[in-house]
Short mmCIF file of C-alpha atoms and ligand atoms in Angstrom, two decimals:
data_model
loop_
_atom_site.label_atom_id
_atom_site.label_comp_id
_atom_site.label_asym_id
_atom_site.label_seq_id
_atom_site.Cartn_x
_atom_site.Cartn_y
_atom_site.Cartn_z
CA UNK A 1 15.46 19.15 8.15
CA UNK A 2 18.32 17.14 9.62
CA UNK A 3 19.69 17.09 13.19
CA UNK A 4 22.58 19.46 13.80
CA UNK A 5 25.93 17.91 14.78
CA UNK A 6 29.03 19.35 16.44
CA UNK A 7 30.81 19.13 13.10
CA UNK A 8 28.06 21.27 11.54
CA UNK A 9 28.51 23.95 14.17
CA UNK A 10 32.29 23.82 13.77
CA UNK A 11 31.98 24.32 10.01
CA UNK A 12 29.55 27.17 10.61
CA UNK A 13 32.13 28.85 12.84
CA UNK A 14 34.58 28.85 9.90
CA UNK A 15 31.86 30.38 7.73
CA UNK A 16 31.29 33.10 10.36
CA UNK A 17 35.01 33.83 10.42
CA UNK A 18 35.00 34.17 6.60
CA UNK A 19 31.96 36.45 6.76
CA UNK A 20 34.14 39.02 8.57
CA UNK A 21 36.17 39.35 5.36
CA UNK A 22 33.17 39.92 3.06
CA UNK A 23 33.53 42.79 0.59
CA UNK A 24 29.94 43.98 0.27
CA UNK A 25 29.95 47.79 -0.06
CA UNK A 26 26.89 47.81 -2.36
CA UNK A 27 24.38 45.44 -0.74
CA UNK A 28 25.81 45.59 2.77
CA UNK A 29 24.85 41.91 2.99
CA UNK A 30 27.90 40.01 4.20
CA UNK A 31 28.14 36.30 3.50
CA UNK A 32 30.70 33.71 4.62
CA UNK A 33 31.02 30.09 3.51
CA UNK A 34 33.10 27.09 4.52
CA UNK A 35 33.44 23.82 2.61
CA UNK A 36 34.66 20.57 4.14
CA UNK A 37 36.46 18.49 1.50
CA UNK A 38 39.29 15.99 1.61
CA UNK A 39 39.59 16.44 5.39
CA UNK A 40 40.23 20.17 5.09
CA UNK A 41 38.24 23.37 5.33
CA UNK A 42 38.05 26.01 2.61
CA UNK A 43 36.57 29.43 3.26
CA UNK A 44 35.02 32.03 1.02
CA UNK A 45 33.23 35.37 1.33
CA UNK A 46 31.15 37.41 -1.07
CA UNK A 47 33.14 39.86 -3.15
CA UNK A 48 31.01 42.54 -4.78
CA UNK A 49 31.87 44.71 -7.74
CA UNK A 50 30.84 48.14 -9.06
CA UNK A 51 29.58 46.20 -12.10
CA UNK A 52 27.07 44.39 -9.89
CA UNK A 53 26.80 41.32 -12.08
CA UNK A 54 30.50 40.61 -11.60
CA UNK A 55 29.91 39.89 -7.91
CA UNK A 56 31.05 36.48 -6.68
CA UNK A 57 29.13 34.68 -3.92
CA UNK A 58 30.81 33.32 -0.79
CA UNK A 59 29.98 29.69 -1.66
CA UNK A 60 31.58 29.90 -5.06
CA UNK A 61 34.67 31.54 -3.57
CA UNK A 62 35.02 28.64 -1.13
CA UNK A 63 34.41 26.12 -3.93
CA UNK A 64 37.19 27.66 -6.04
CA UNK A 65 39.62 27.30 -3.13
CA UNK A 66 38.60 23.68 -2.53
CA UNK A 67 39.05 22.74 -6.20
CA UNK A 68 42.38 24.60 -6.38
CA UNK A 69 43.57 22.34 -3.53
CA UNK A 70 42.63 19.26 -5.60
CA UNK A 71 39.16 18.46 -4.25
CA UNK A 72 36.29 17.53 -6.54
CA UNK A 73 34.09 15.96 -3.87
CA UNK A 74 32.67 18.16 -1.11
CA UNK A 75 31.28 16.58 2.07
CA UNK A 76 29.54 19.68 3.36
CA UNK A 77 29.17 23.43 3.05
CA UNK A 78 28.21 26.04 5.65
CA UNK A 79 26.75 29.42 4.72
CA UNK A 80 26.20 32.42 6.98
CA UNK A 81 24.58 35.68 5.95
CA UNK A 82 23.33 38.87 7.56
CA UNK A 83 19.68 37.76 7.37
CA UNK A 84 17.63 37.08 10.49
CA UNK A 85 16.65 33.62 9.25
CA UNK A 86 19.42 31.25 8.16
CA UNK A 87 20.73 32.31 4.74
CA UNK A 88 20.16 29.77 1.96
CA UNK A 89 22.55 29.42 -1.00
CA UNK A 90 21.31 31.24 -4.13
CA UNK A 91 20.22 29.27 -7.19
CA UNK A 92 23.49 29.75 -9.07
CA UNK A 93 25.47 28.52 -6.07
CA UNK A 94 23.20 25.48 -5.67
CA UNK A 95 23.98 24.54 -9.28
CA UNK A 96 27.70 25.26 -8.83
CA UNK A 97 27.92 23.16 -5.64
CA UNK A 98 25.89 20.26 -7.12
CA UNK A 99 28.81 19.60 -9.48
CA UNK A 100 30.85 18.44 -6.49
CA UNK A 101 28.24 16.24 -4.73
CA UNK A 102 24.51 16.80 -5.14
CA UNK A 103 23.98 15.19 -1.72
CA UNK A 104 26.41 17.29 0.28
CA UNK A 105 25.31 18.51 3.70
CA UNK A 106 24.30 22.17 3.82
CA UNK A 107 24.51 24.07 7.11
CA UNK A 108 22.87 27.48 7.18
CA UNK A 109 23.04 30.31 9.70
CA UNK A 110 22.07 33.94 9.99
CA UNK A 111 22.39 36.74 12.50
CA UNK A 112 20.64 34.75 15.23
CA UNK A 113 21.53 31.42 16.82
CA UNK A 114 18.97 29.54 14.71
CA UNK A 115 20.73 26.99 12.43
CA UNK A 116 19.25 24.80 9.71
CA UNK A 117 20.78 21.69 8.14
CA UNK A 118 19.68 19.74 5.08
CA UNK A 119 21.16 18.12 1.99
CA UNK A 120 21.78 20.01 -1.23
CA UNK A 121 19.47 17.55 -2.94
CA UNK A 122 16.63 18.79 -0.70
CA UNK A 123 17.30 22.41 -1.65
CA UNK A 124 18.00 21.63 -5.29
CA UNK A 125 16.36 18.46 -6.55
CA UNK A 126 16.96 17.16 -10.10
CA UNK A 127 20.24 19.07 -10.52
CA UNK A 128 21.75 19.14 -13.99
CA UNK A 129 24.93 17.11 -13.49
CA UNK A 130 27.62 15.71 -15.79
CA UNK A 131 25.73 12.39 -16.23
CA UNK A 132 23.41 14.18 -18.66
CA UNK A 133 26.36 15.16 -20.85
CA UNK A 134 27.57 11.54 -20.90
CA UNK A 135 24.30 10.28 -22.37
CA UNK A 136 24.27 9.15 -25.97
CA UNK A 137 23.83 12.12 -28.30
CA UNK A 138 24.55 10.23 -31.54
CA UNK A 139 20.86 10.16 -32.56
CA UNK A 140 20.69 13.94 -32.97
N1 THU B 1 25.29 36.16 -1.78
C1 THU B 1 26.19 35.17 -1.50
O1 THU B 1 27.36 35.41 -1.26
N2 THU B 1 25.71 33.90 -1.50
C2 THU B 1 24.42 33.54 -1.69
O2 THU B 1 24.11 32.38 -1.84
C3 THU B 1 23.38 34.59 -1.73
C4 THU B 1 23.91 35.94 -2.11
C5 THU B 1 25.81 37.54 -1.81
C6 THU B 1 25.87 38.14 -3.20
C7 THU B 1 25.78 39.62 -2.88
O3 THU B 1 27.08 40.11 -2.61
C8 THU B 1 24.96 39.69 -1.62
O4 THU B 1 24.95 38.37 -1.08
C9 THU B 1 23.54 40.18 -1.80
O5 THU B 1 22.90 39.44 -2.79
#
């Protein structure tokens, strides 16, 4: 795990702010995310749905906002959930985020003060990224 910087804690504060907006009437598990990209911060919260599978995670909400603003490279992401230990991004979010920099910094927090920082690559090694699609497929 990596040392925690002031910038990490600042990004986490934006994630905590977003967590307040979470719509989680089914799980009761509120999640907030903040992405730092292109010098700006983009927030997201989980938005659940009566058709449970239609739920959107906080990280993907933040990623959508960052891309909408023209960013396709993310420097870092912060995630905060209602868990006691720092909340880690789910598998689908790890894949989704890897599209925009497999080595981005990931800052994680929970209900307590304890914060963890690592790179996405550490959480999600060997991500399937666009390079695989660019490889020669003519021999099929
Ligand atoms: N959730 C997120 O928003 N991000 C994650 O990475 C983990 C899970 C949300 C989805 C659902 O609304 C709730 O947490 C419980 O799974």
